[in-house]
Amino acid sequence: MAAPVSGMAGSTSTGNATSFQKKPRRKLVSIPGTRPSVQNGQLLVSSGVSSLDYVIGGGLAVGTLLLVEEDRYDSYSHMLLRYFLAEGVVCGHELFLASARDHPDEIVQELPSPIVDDVAGMKISEGQSQPSDPENPDTMKIAWRYQNQPRYILFLSCSFSPLPVPYHALLKSIQTVIRKEGFDGSTPQSKVRNVLRLGLHSLGSVLWGDDVCCKDNPAHCHALTTFLYALRGLLRTSLSVAMVTVPSHLIQNRAVMGRIIRLSDTAIALESFRGSEKETNPLYKDYHGLLHVRQLPRLNCLSCEVPDTKDLAFKLKRKQFTIESRWFPSMAV
Amino acid sequence: MFPELNSILNSTPDSFKSSDFILVSDRRADASFLIHHHLSFYLRAGCKVCFLGLVQSFSHYSAVSQRLGVSLAQAREKGQLVFFEGLKNSIGVILQEDTSQETQPLSYLRTPGAGLEGLFRFVERSVRQSGDGYAGESWGPPVLLIDDLSVLLSLGVSVGAILDFTLYCQAAVCSELQGNVVILVRCEEEDADDDEEGSNLLQRGLVHQCNLALHVEGLPTGYCRDIHGQMEVWWRQGEETIYNQRKIFHFKVHDKGASFFARGTSSAVL
């Protein structure tokens, strides 16, 4: 639900109640790993990279979709995905990871561990080797790879679907997880409410059975956009947040890319310098690439946080992925 | 409702043009604040509003309208507002679970080549419903608001089918019932769209149908923190004017509204 956590009390008056009625003290929902936004009270989660949170307005709103346009070799976008998942592990959120290229178990094994702050005395959670909560083995939602689900393919062959098989199966799988675990509020609250983090790697690539990346006039030109539309519907009606990476440098049709961006809420693009002439440009010697903020969401409000500058660059050091303004590097964004 | 926009367009909730077909479009900007304006404007004017919310949930519009002083939940209860939740109902249709009658308006998702007849039937039913609110109130002329029409292109519907749909809506709402239609279309860069299926084609087709076009773009000089963009207002010639009129304003969107000013008169500049 992309709804504000508090503050909608005014709209629920039935009209019969007199204004002198004492409003019951509303218990603020407090889900671990989330905080309300200072602008509009929306529930935010961290993306795992604190400077990225700052750039996109404090964090990712629950119920929204973050689109990351991959850099050429999918190195930094993959890193952002891992940070996103690692943050979920540390906060105790549930994870759903889908990848058509690498086996999701491998991705999960390589999650970065949290930075330990000695002053705060934080306990090191076992982010790297044991991502699942040992008490409840189902907490780590299955990382799913479409090739292992032949029963979906059998089911769909008899009816015409607006989506190609892999996307359909993925969407069905996400919906099943949301319903089964009650993220949409359908099951009674027997356990503490939690947020579901969805990480979908490289949607639109050929490995997902989509040809939007290889042809100028793809046969499935509406597959990815229909999938994103349906995903948006699922996200808006549940306590989940999704991060999707798309190899946009392979998509020839700029109109399709524009539609994909508009169907997401927050959209950023990574442009890495590796292999390009910018690598040796002295202007960029401190950085590994540029970060473009394509779109910021305006949910439940008219205006959004407008950034100071749009010229952002990122660099990956051993411990941190930082995003800075290109022109004033001394001021961390 | 933005008071400055009301004075630009010369309309108030008490007196506004009827049988008006308004096109709101944007290019690499976000014109949805204008849809919020029109929604609160027509609800305040006491019209019967049919809103096709295809890209956002009801709670989003409700939260924004709350800030503009209108309660959507109350309007829906009273029967003044018919809200079509595209997002929520689409999942069932796309996953082919829901084949009930209620999803007839979404028939374009099942077979994209078919067209938008189901959606039009829904619109027609909603605007022709007699006002049966409390104490038999009857509402003013019907208004159809669509946010946003170009998402149908992403779902596989052809430009021709969408233009047919808008023609039918115009005939039913504007001509027959003297109501208004406000449509939001989001466009691409001009050069990106050189094929048949495009939002630019859709926007050009709709511009010929409309009486009033509001086009929102970013500033041609680049990004500015204090001026969020420029809005071009285009009036088709009417009874009083013998030529089409065109004006450009700069705007800034706040938390509770938007302010419009003539080019070059932003407080950041002066």
Coordinates of C-alpha atoms in Angstrom, one line a residue:
Chain A
M1 CA 0.0 0.0 0.0
A2 CA 1.5 3.3 -1.0
A3 CA -0.6 5.0 1.6
P4 CA 0.6 7.3 4.3
V5 CA 1.2 5.7 7.6
S6 CA -0.6 8.3 9.6
G7 CA -2.5 11.4 9.1
M8 CA -5.5 10.1 7.0
A9 CA -7.7 10.2 10.0
G10 CA -9.6 13.2 8.7
S11 CA -11.0 11.4 5.8
T12 CA -12.5 8.6 7.7
S13 CA -15.2 10.6 9.5
T14 CA -18.6 9.2 8.9
G15 CA -20.4 12.4 9.1
N16 CA -22.4 11.4 12.1
A17 CA -19.7 11.8 14.7
T18 CA -19.6 15.1 16.4
S19 CA -16.3 16.9 16.2
F20 CA -16.0 16.7 20.0
Q21 CA -15.4 13.0 19.9
K22 CA -12.1 12.0 21.2
K23 CA -10.1 10.3 18.5
P24 CA -8.7 7.0 19.6
R25 CA -5.0 7.0 19.9
R26 CA -4.0 5.4 16.7
K27 CA -1.2 2.8 17.2
L28 CA 1.3 3.7 14.6
V29 CA 2.3 0.7 12.6
S30 CA 6.0 0.1 13.0
I31 CA 7.5 -2.3 10.7
P32 CA 11.1 -3.0 11.2
G33 CA 13.4 -1.4 8.6
T34 CA 10.9 1.3 7.6
R35 CA 10.5 4.9 8.5
P36 CA 7.9 7.5 7.6
S37 CA 9.0 10.1 5.1
V38 CA 9.5 13.6 6.4
Q39 CA 7.6 15.1 3.4
N40 CA 4.4 13.2 3.3
G41 CA 4.4 10.5 5.9
Q42 CA 4.9 7.8 3.4
L43 CA 6.5 4.6 4.5
L44 CA 10.1 4.4 3.2
V45 CA 12.6 1.6 3.2
S46 CA 16.3 2.0 2.5
S47 CA 17.8 0.9 -0.8
G48 CA 20.9 -0.3 0.9
V49 CA 23.1 2.6 -0.3
S50 CA 22.6 5.7 1.8
S51 CA 23.6 8.2 -0.8
L52 CA 21.2 6.7 -3.2
D53 CA 18.4 7.0 -0.6
Y54 CA 19.3 10.7 -0.4
V55 CA 19.1 11.2 -4.1
I56 CA 15.8 9.6 -4.5
G57 CA 14.1 11.5 -1.8
G58 CA 14.9 9.6 1.5
G59 CA 14.4 6.1 0.4
L60 CA 12.1 3.8 -1.5
A61 CA 8.4 4.1 -0.7
V62 CA 6.7 0.9 0.1
G63 CA 4.4 -0.1 -2.8
T64 CA 6.7 1.4 -5.5
L65 CA 9.0 0.1 -8.1
L66 CA 12.6 1.2 -8.6
L67 CA 13.9 0.8 -12.1
V68 CA 17.6 0.6 -12.6
E69 CA 18.9 1.0 -16.1
E70 CA 21.9 -1.3 -16.2
D71 CA 25.4 -0.1 -17.1
R72 CA 27.0 -1.8 -20.1
Y73 CA 28.5 -4.8 -18.3
D74 CA 25.9 -5.1 -15.6
S75 CA 28.5 -4.7 -12.9
Y76 CA 27.3 -1.7 -10.8
S77 CA 23.6 -2.4 -11.3
H78 CA 24.1 -5.9 -10.1
M79 CA 25.9 -4.4 -7.1
L80 CA 23.0 -2.2 -6.4
L81 CA 20.7 -5.2 -6.5
R82 CA 22.8 -7.0 -4.0
Y83 CA 22.9 -4.0 -1.7
F84 CA 19.1 -3.9 -1.9
L85 CA 18.8 -7.5 -0.9
A86 CA 21.4 -7.3 1.8
E87 CA 19.6 -4.4 3.3
G88 CA 16.5 -6.5 3.3
V89 CA 18.3 -9.3 5.2
V90 CA 19.7 -6.9 7.8
C91 CA 16.3 -5.4 8.4
G92 CA 14.6 -8.7 8.5
H93 CA 12.4 -8.2 5.5
E94 CA 11.4 -11.1 3.3
L95 CA 13.1 -11.4 -0.1
F96 CA 12.0 -12.6 -3.4
L97 CA 14.7 -12.8 -6.1
A98 CA 14.3 -13.8 -9.7
S99 CA 17.1 -14.1 -12.2
A100 CA 17.3 -15.7 -15.5
R101 CA 21.1 -15.6 -15.8
D102 CA 22.7 -16.5 -12.5
H103 CA 21.2 -19.0 -10.1
P104 CA 19.6 -17.0 -7.3
D105 CA 21.4 -19.0 -4.7
E106 CA 24.7 -17.8 -6.0
I107 CA 23.6 -14.2 -5.9
V108 CA 22.4 -14.7 -2.3
Q109 CA 25.8 -16.2 -1.3
E110 CA 27.6 -13.1 -2.5
L111 CA 25.6 -10.5 -0.6
P112 CA 27.7 -7.8 1.0
S113 CA 27.8 -7.9 4.7
P114 CA 26.8 -4.8 6.7
I115 CA 29.4 -2.2 7.7
V116 CA 30.0 -2.6 11.3
D117 CA 30.1 0.6 13.3
D118 CA 32.3 -0.1 16.3
V119 CA 31.0 3.0 18.2
A120 CA 27.4 1.9 17.9
G121 CA 28.3 -1.7 18.8
M122 CA 26.1 -3.2 16.2
K123 CA 25.9 -6.9 16.2
I124 CA 27.1 -8.5 13.0
S125 CA 24.2 -10.3 11.4
E126 CA 25.1 -13.2 9.2
G127 CA 24.4 -11.5 6.0
Q128 CA 26.8 -13.4 3.9
S129 CA 26.5 -17.0 4.5
Q130 CA 23.1 -17.5 6.1
P131 CA 20.6 -15.1 4.8
S132 CA 17.6 -17.0 6.0
D133 CA 16.3 -16.7 9.5
P134 CA 17.3 -20.0 11.1
E135 CA 14.1 -20.1 13.1
N136 CA 11.8 -20.0 10.1
P137 CA 13.3 -21.6 7.0
D138 CA 10.5 -20.2 4.9
T139 CA 11.4 -16.7 5.6
M140 CA 13.8 -16.6 2.7
K141 CA 11.4 -16.7 -0.2
I142 CA 12.5 -18.9 -2.9
A143 CA 14.7 -17.4 -5.5
W144 CA 13.1 -18.6 -8.6
R145 CA 14.2 -19.4 -12.0
Y146 CA 11.6 -20.0 -14.6
Q147 CA 13.3 -22.9 -16.2
N148 CA 12.6 -25.0 -13.1
Q149 CA 8.9 -24.6 -13.3
P150 CA 7.6 -26.7 -16.2
R151 CA 4.2 -27.0 -14.7
Y152 CA 3.5 -23.3 -15.5
I153 CA 4.4 -23.8 -19.1
L154 CA 1.9 -26.8 -19.3
F155 CA -0.8 -24.7 -17.7
L156 CA -0.5 -21.8 -20.1
S157 CA -0.3 -23.6 -23.4
C158 CA -4.0 -24.0 -23.7
S159 CA -5.0 -20.4 -23.3
F160 CA -4.0 -17.2 -25.0
S161 CA -2.1 -15.0 -22.6
P162 CA -1.2 -11.3 -23.0
L163 CA 2.2 -12.2 -21.5
P164 CA 4.9 -14.6 -22.7
V165 CA 5.4 -17.6 -20.5
P166 CA 8.3 -16.6 -18.4
Y167 CA 6.8 -13.3 -17.4
H168 CA 3.4 -14.9 -16.8
A169 CA 4.9 -17.5 -14.5
L170 CA 7.0 -14.9 -12.7
L171 CA 4.0 -12.7 -12.1
K172 CA 1.9 -15.6 -10.9
S173 CA 4.7 -16.6 -8.6
I174 CA 4.9 -13.1 -7.1
Q175 CA 1.2 -13.0 -6.6
T176 CA 1.2 -16.4 -4.9
V177 CA 3.9 -15.3 -2.5
I178 CA 2.1 -12.1 -1.7
R179 CA -1.2 -13.8 -1.0
K180 CA 0.2 -16.7 0.9
E181 CA 2.3 -14.7 3.2
G182 CA -0.4 -12.1 3.7
F183 CA 1.5 -9.0 2.4
D184 CA -1.7 -7.7 0.9
G185 CA -3.5 -8.0 4.2
S186 CA -5.6 -10.9 3.1
T187 CA -4.6 -13.3 5.8
P188 CA -5.3 -12.4 9.4
Q189 CA -2.4 -10.7 11.2
S190 CA -1.1 -13.7 13.2
K191 CA 2.4 -12.5 12.8
V192 CA 4.2 -9.2 12.7
R193 CA 3.7 -7.2 9.5
N194 CA 6.6 -7.2 7.3
V195 CA 7.8 -5.9 4.0
L196 CA 8.5 -8.0 0.9
R197 CA 11.5 -7.0 -1.2
L198 CA 11.4 -8.1 -4.8
G199 CA 14.6 -8.2 -6.8
L200 CA 14.1 -8.9 -10.5
H201 CA 17.3 -9.0 -12.4
S202 CA 17.7 -8.1 -16.1
L203 CA 14.1 -8.0 -17.2
G204 CA 13.7 -7.6 -20.9
S205 CA 16.8 -9.5 -21.7
V206 CA 16.7 -12.5 -24.1
L207 CA 17.1 -14.9 -21.2
W208 CA 13.5 -14.1 -20.1
G209 CA 12.2 -15.0 -23.5
D210 CA 11.7 -11.4 -24.5
D211 CA 13.0 -10.0 -27.8
V212 CA 12.7 -6.3 -27.0
C213 CA 16.4 -6.1 -26.6
C214 CA 17.4 -7.7 -29.8
K215 CA 15.0 -6.3 -32.4
D216 CA 14.0 -2.9 -33.6
N217 CA 10.4 -4.1 -34.0
P218 CA 10.0 -6.9 -31.5
A219 CA 7.2 -9.3 -31.6
H220 CA 6.7 -9.0 -27.9
C221 CA 7.0 -5.2 -27.7
H222 CA 4.2 -5.0 -25.1
A223 CA 5.3 -7.9 -23.0
L224 CA 7.6 -6.1 -20.6
T225 CA 5.4 -3.0 -20.3
T226 CA 2.3 -5.2 -19.6
F227 CA 4.4 -7.1 -17.0
L228 CA 5.5 -3.8 -15.3
Y229 CA 1.9 -2.6 -15.3
A230 CA 0.7 -5.7 -13.6
L231 CA 3.6 -5.6 -11.2
R232 CA 2.7 -2.0 -10.3
G233 CA -0.8 -3.2 -9.5
L234 CA 0.5 -5.9 -7.2
L235 CA 2.9 -3.5 -5.5
R236 CA 0.3 -0.9 -4.8
T237 CA -2.0 -3.4 -3.1
S238 CA 0.6 -4.9 -0.8
L239 CA 3.4 -4.1 1.5
S240 CA 6.2 -4.7 -0.9
V241 CA 8.9 -2.8 -2.8
A242 CA 10.5 -4.0 -6.0
M243 CA 13.8 -3.3 -7.7
V244 CA 14.0 -4.2 -11.3
T245 CA 17.1 -3.9 -13.5
V246 CA 16.7 -3.6 -17.3
P247 CA 19.5 -3.7 -19.9
S248 CA 18.3 -0.4 -21.4
H249 CA 21.5 0.0 -23.5
L250 CA 20.2 -3.0 -25.6
I251 CA 16.8 -1.6 -26.2
Q252 CA 16.8 0.1 -29.6
N253 CA 13.3 1.6 -29.4
R254 CA 13.5 4.7 -27.4
A255 CA 9.7 4.9 -27.2
V256 CA 9.5 1.6 -25.4
M257 CA 12.2 2.7 -22.9
G258 CA 10.2 5.9 -22.2
R259 CA 7.1 3.8 -21.5
I260 CA 9.1 1.5 -19.2
I261 CA 10.3 4.5 -17.2
R262 CA 6.8 5.9 -16.9
L263 CA 5.5 2.6 -15.7
S264 CA 8.0 2.7 -12.8
D265 CA 8.0 5.1 -9.9
T266 CA 11.6 5.8 -9.4
A267 CA 14.0 5.4 -12.3
I268 CA 17.7 5.8 -12.3
A269 CA 20.3 4.9 -15.0
L270 CA 23.9 3.9 -14.4
E271 CA 26.6 4.8 -17.0
S272 CA 29.9 3.3 -16.2
F273 CA 33.1 4.6 -17.6
R274 CA 34.7 1.2 -18.1
G275 CA 35.6 0.7 -21.7
S276 CA 34.6 4.1 -22.8
E277 CA 36.7 7.1 -23.6
K278 CA 35.6 8.8 -20.4
E279 CA 37.7 6.3 -18.4
T280 CA 40.8 8.3 -19.2
N281 CA 39.2 11.7 -19.0
P282 CA 40.9 13.6 -16.1
L283 CA 37.5 15.1 -15.2
Y284 CA 36.2 11.8 -14.2
K285 CA 39.3 10.2 -12.7
D286 CA 37.8 9.9 -9.2
Y287 CA 34.7 8.2 -10.3
H288 CA 33.5 5.0 -11.8
G289 CA 30.5 6.3 -13.6
L290 CA 27.6 8.6 -13.9
L291 CA 24.2 8.3 -12.3
H292 CA 21.2 9.7 -14.0
V293 CA 18.0 10.2 -12.1
R294 CA 15.3 9.7 -14.8
Q295 CA 12.2 10.0 -12.7
L296 CA 11.1 10.6 -9.1
P297 CA 7.7 9.5 -7.9
R298 CA 5.0 11.8 -6.8
L299 CA 2.9 9.5 -4.7
N300 CA 0.0 10.8 -2.5
C301 CA 1.2 14.4 -3.0
L302 CA 1.4 17.0 -5.8
S303 CA 5.1 17.8 -5.7
C304 CA 8.1 15.7 -5.1
E305 CA 11.4 16.4 -3.6
V306 CA 13.3 18.3 -6.3
P307 CA 17.0 17.5 -6.3
D308 CA 19.6 20.3 -6.2
T309 CA 21.5 19.0 -9.1
K310 CA 21.1 16.3 -11.7
D311 CA 24.8 15.9 -12.4
L312 CA 25.7 12.9 -10.2
A313 CA 28.6 10.5 -10.3
F314 CA 29.2 7.4 -8.4
K315 CA 32.3 5.5 -7.2
L316 CA 32.7 2.1 -5.6
K317 CA 35.2 1.9 -2.9
R318 CA 36.0 -1.2 -0.9
K319 CA 33.4 -0.6 1.7
Q320 CA 31.0 1.8 0.1
F321 CA 29.1 2.8 -3.0
T322 CA 28.9 6.6 -2.9
I323 CA 27.1 9.0 -5.1
E324 CA 28.2 12.5 -5.3
S325 CA 27.5 15.7 -7.1
R326 CA 29.9 15.9 -10.1
W327 CA 30.8 19.6 -9.5
F328 CA 31.1 19.7 -5.8
P329 CA 32.7 16.4 -4.8
S330 CA 33.7 17.6 -1.4
M331 CA 30.1 18.0 -0.5
A332 CA 28.7 14.5 -0.3
V333 CA 25.2 14.6 -1.8
Chain B
M1 CA -8.3 23.3 -7.8
F2 CA -5.7 26.0 -8.6
P3 CA -7.1 29.5 -8.5
E4 CA -4.5 30.9 -10.8
L5 CA -5.3 28.2 -13.4
N6 CA -9.0 29.1 -13.1
S7 CA -8.2 32.7 -14.0
I8 CA -6.0 31.7 -16.9
L9 CA -8.7 29.5 -18.3
N10 CA -11.4 31.9 -17.3
S11 CA -13.6 29.3 -15.5
T12 CA -14.9 28.8 -12.1
P13 CA -16.8 25.9 -10.5
D14 CA -19.9 28.1 -10.8
S15 CA -19.5 28.9 -14.4
F16 CA -17.5 26.9 -16.9
K17 CA -17.9 25.9 -20.5
S18 CA -19.9 22.8 -21.2
S19 CA -19.4 20.3 -24.0
D20 CA -15.7 21.0 -23.6
F21 CA -13.0 18.4 -24.7
I22 CA -9.8 19.2 -22.9
L23 CA -6.5 17.5 -23.8
V24 CA -3.7 17.6 -21.2
S25 CA -0.4 16.3 -22.5
D26 CA 3.2 16.3 -21.5
R27 CA 6.5 15.6 -22.9
R28 CA 9.3 14.4 -20.6
A29 CA 7.5 16.1 -17.7
D30 CA 4.6 15.2 -15.5
A31 CA 1.2 16.8 -16.1
S32 CA -0.8 14.8 -13.7
F33 CA -1.1 17.8 -11.3
L34 CA -3.5 19.2 -13.9
I35 CA -5.7 16.1 -13.6
H36 CA -5.9 16.6 -9.9
H37 CA -6.9 20.2 -10.5
H38 CA -9.7 19.2 -12.9
L39 CA -10.9 16.4 -10.6
S40 CA -11.3 18.8 -7.6
F41 CA -12.7 21.5 -9.9
Y42 CA -15.5 19.4 -11.3
L43 CA -16.3 17.8 -7.9
R44 CA -16.7 21.2 -6.4
A45 CA -18.9 22.3 -9.3
G46 CA -21.3 19.5 -8.4
C47 CA -20.8 17.5 -11.6
K48 CA -21.2 13.8 -11.9
V49 CA -17.6 12.6 -12.5
C50 CA -16.5 9.3 -14.1
F51 CA -12.8 8.9 -13.5
L52 CA -10.7 6.2 -15.2
G53 CA -7.7 5.9 -13.0
L54 CA -5.5 3.6 -15.0
V55 CA -2.1 4.3 -13.5
Q56 CA -2.5 5.0 -9.8
S57 CA -4.5 3.7 -7.0
F58 CA -7.6 5.4 -5.5
S59 CA -5.8 6.2 -2.3
H60 CA -3.2 8.3 -4.2
Y61 CA -5.9 10.6 -5.8
S62 CA -7.7 10.6 -2.5
A63 CA -4.7 11.8 -0.6
V64 CA -4.0 14.6 -3.1
S65 CA -7.6 15.7 -3.3
Q66 CA -7.7 15.9 0.5
R67 CA -5.0 18.5 0.3
L68 CA -7.0 20.4 -2.3
G69 CA -10.0 20.3 -0.1
V70 CA -12.2 17.6 -1.7
S71 CA -13.0 14.2 -0.2
L72 CA -13.1 11.5 -2.9
A73 CA -14.4 8.9 -0.5
Q74 CA -17.4 10.9 0.3
A75 CA -18.0 11.8 -3.3
R76 CA -17.9 8.1 -4.2
E77 CA -20.3 7.2 -1.4
K78 CA -22.7 9.8 -2.4
G79 CA -22.6 8.6 -6.0
Q80 CA -21.1 11.8 -7.4
L81 CA -17.9 10.0 -8.4
V82 CA -17.5 6.8 -10.2
F83 CA -13.9 5.6 -9.9
F84 CA -12.5 2.9 -12.1
E85 CA -9.5 1.3 -10.6
G86 CA -7.5 0.1 -13.5
L87 CA -4.4 -1.2 -11.6
K88 CA -6.2 -3.3 -9.1
N89 CA -8.6 -5.0 -11.5
S90 CA -6.0 -5.6 -14.2
I91 CA -4.0 -8.2 -12.4
G92 CA -6.7 -10.7 -12.4
V93 CA -7.4 -10.3 -16.1
I94 CA -3.7 -10.4 -17.1
L95 CA -3.2 -13.6 -15.1
Q96 CA -6.5 -14.9 -16.5
E97 CA -8.0 -15.7 -13.2
D98 CA -10.9 -13.3 -13.4
T99 CA -13.4 -13.8 -16.2
S100 CA -16.4 -12.4 -14.5
Q101 CA -18.6 -9.7 -15.9
E102 CA -17.1 -7.0 -13.8
T103 CA -13.9 -7.1 -15.8
Q104 CA -15.6 -6.4 -19.1
P105 CA -14.2 -2.9 -19.2
L106 CA -10.7 -4.5 -19.2
S107 CA -11.4 -6.7 -22.2
Y108 CA -8.6 -4.9 -24.0
L109 CA -6.1 -6.7 -21.7
R110 CA -7.3 -10.1 -22.8
T111 CA -7.2 -9.5 -26.5
P112 CA -5.4 -6.2 -27.2
G113 CA -6.4 -6.2 -30.8
A114 CA -10.1 -6.1 -29.9
G115 CA -10.5 -2.5 -29.0
L116 CA -12.0 -0.5 -26.1
E117 CA -15.6 -1.2 -26.5
G118 CA -15.9 -2.7 -23.1
L119 CA -14.4 0.3 -21.5
F120 CA -16.7 2.6 -23.5
R121 CA -19.7 0.7 -22.3
F122 CA -18.6 1.2 -18.8
V123 CA -18.1 5.0 -19.3
E124 CA -21.5 5.2 -21.0
R125 CA -23.2 3.4 -18.1
S126 CA -21.6 5.6 -15.5
V127 CA -22.4 9.0 -17.1
R128 CA -25.9 8.1 -17.9
Q129 CA -26.8 6.9 -14.4
S130 CA -29.3 9.2 -12.9
G131 CA -28.3 11.1 -9.8
D132 CA -29.5 9.0 -6.9
G133 CA -27.6 10.5 -4.0
Y134 CA -29.0 11.6 -0.7
A135 CA -32.5 13.1 -0.9
G136 CA -32.6 12.5 -4.6
E137 CA -29.9 15.0 -5.5
S138 CA -29.2 15.3 -9.1
W139 CA -25.8 16.2 -10.3
G140 CA -24.6 18.6 -12.9
P141 CA -23.5 17.7 -16.4
P142 CA -21.3 14.6 -16.5
V143 CA -17.6 14.8 -16.8
L144 CA -15.2 12.1 -17.9
L145 CA -11.6 12.2 -16.7
I146 CA -8.9 9.8 -17.9
D147 CA -5.5 9.3 -16.3
D148 CA -3.8 8.4 -18.5
L149 CA -4.7 7.3 -21.9
S150 CA -1.2 6.6 -23.2
V151 CA -0.7 3.7 -20.8
L152 CA -3.1 1.7 -23.1
L153 CA -0.5 1.9 -25.8
S154 CA 1.9 0.1 -23.4
L155 CA -0.7 -2.6 -23.0
G156 CA -0.9 -3.3 -26.6
V157 CA -4.0 -1.3 -27.8
S158 CA -3.6 0.4 -31.1
V159 CA -3.7 4.1 -31.7
G160 CA -6.7 3.7 -34.0
A161 CA -8.7 1.9 -31.3
I162 CA -7.9 4.6 -28.8
L163 CA -8.9 7.4 -31.1
D164 CA -12.2 5.5 -31.9
F165 CA -12.8 5.3 -28.1
T166 CA -12.3 9.0 -27.6
L167 CA -14.6 9.8 -30.5
Y168 CA -17.3 7.7 -29.0
C169 CA -16.8 9.3 -25.6
Q170 CA -16.9 12.7 -27.1
A171 CA -20.1 11.9 -28.9
A172 CA -21.7 10.4 -25.8
V173 CA -20.5 12.9 -23.2
C174 CA -19.9 16.2 -24.9
S175 CA -22.5 16.2 -27.7
E176 CA -25.4 14.3 -26.2
L177 CA -25.1 15.1 -22.5
Q178 CA -23.3 18.5 -22.8
G179 CA -20.7 17.2 -20.4
N180 CA -16.9 17.7 -20.5
V181 CA -14.1 15.3 -21.2
V182 CA -10.5 15.7 -19.8
I183 CA -7.8 13.3 -21.0
L184 CA -4.2 13.0 -20.1
V185 CA -1.7 11.8 -22.7
R186 CA 2.0 11.4 -22.0
C187 CA 4.3 11.7 -25.0
E188 CA 7.8 10.9 -26.0
E189 CA 10.4 13.0 -27.7
E190 CA 9.5 14.0 -31.2
D191 CA 12.2 12.1 -33.0
A192 CA 11.8 8.9 -31.0
D193 CA 8.5 8.1 -32.5
D194 CA 8.7 7.4 -36.2
D195 CA 6.5 4.4 -36.4
E196 CA 2.8 4.0 -36.5
E197 CA 2.1 3.1 -32.9
G198 CA 3.0 6.0 -30.9
S199 CA 1.9 8.4 -28.2
N200 CA 2.8 11.4 -30.5
L201 CA 0.4 10.1 -33.1
L202 CA -2.2 9.8 -30.4
Q203 CA -1.6 13.3 -29.1
R204 CA -1.8 14.8 -32.6
G205 CA -5.0 13.0 -33.3
L206 CA -6.5 14.2 -30.1
V207 CA -5.4 17.8 -30.6
H208 CA -7.7 17.9 -33.6
Q209 CA -10.6 16.8 -31.5
C210 CA -10.2 19.0 -28.6
N211 CA -11.3 22.6 -27.7
L212 CA -8.6 23.3 -25.2
A213 CA -5.1 21.8 -25.1
L214 CA -2.7 22.1 -22.1
H215 CA 0.8 21.0 -22.9
V216 CA 3.4 20.7 -20.2
E217 CA 7.1 20.5 -20.9
G218 CA 10.3 21.1 -19.1
L219 CA 12.0 24.4 -19.6
P220 CA 13.8 24.6 -23.0
T221 CA 16.9 26.0 -21.2
G222 CA 17.3 23.1 -18.9
Y223 CA 16.6 22.0 -15.4
C224 CA 15.6 24.6 -12.8
R225 CA 14.8 24.0 -9.2
D226 CA 12.4 26.9 -8.8
I227 CA 10.5 26.7 -12.1
H228 CA 9.3 23.2 -12.7
G229 CA 8.4 23.7 -16.3
Q230 CA 6.3 25.5 -18.8
M231 CA 2.7 25.0 -19.8
E232 CA 1.3 26.0 -23.1
V233 CA -2.4 26.7 -23.3
W234 CA -4.1 26.5 -26.7
W235 CA -7.7 27.5 -27.3
R236 CA -9.5 26.5 -30.4
Q237 CA -11.4 29.4 -32.1
G238 CA -14.9 29.8 -30.6
E239 CA -17.8 32.1 -30.9
E240 CA -15.9 35.1 -29.5
T241 CA -12.5 34.6 -31.1
I242 CA -11.9 34.2 -34.8
Y243 CA -8.5 32.6 -34.4
N244 CA -6.8 30.0 -32.2
Q245 CA -5.1 31.4 -29.2
R246 CA -1.9 30.3 -27.6
K247 CA -0.2 31.3 -24.4
I248 CA 2.8 30.0 -22.5
F249 CA 3.2 30.1 -18.7
H250 CA 5.8 28.9 -16.3
F251 CA 4.6 27.0 -13.3
K252 CA 5.8 25.7 -10.0
V253 CA 4.0 22.9 -8.2
H254 CA 3.7 23.1 -4.4
D255 CA 2.3 20.9 -1.8
K256 CA -1.2 22.3 -1.9
G257 CA -1.4 23.6 -5.4
A258 CA 0.5 25.1 -8.3
S259 CA 1.3 28.7 -9.1
F260 CA 1.5 29.9 -12.7
F261 CA 3.2 33.0 -13.9
A262 CA 4.2 34.7 -17.1
R263 CA 7.5 33.7 -18.5
G264 CA 10.4 35.5 -16.8
T265 CA 8.5 36.6 -13.7
S266 CA 9.4 33.8 -11.4
S267 CA 10.4 34.9 -7.9
A268 CA 13.7 33.2 -8.5
V269 CA 14.5 35.5 -11.4
L270 CA 13.1 38.8 -10.2

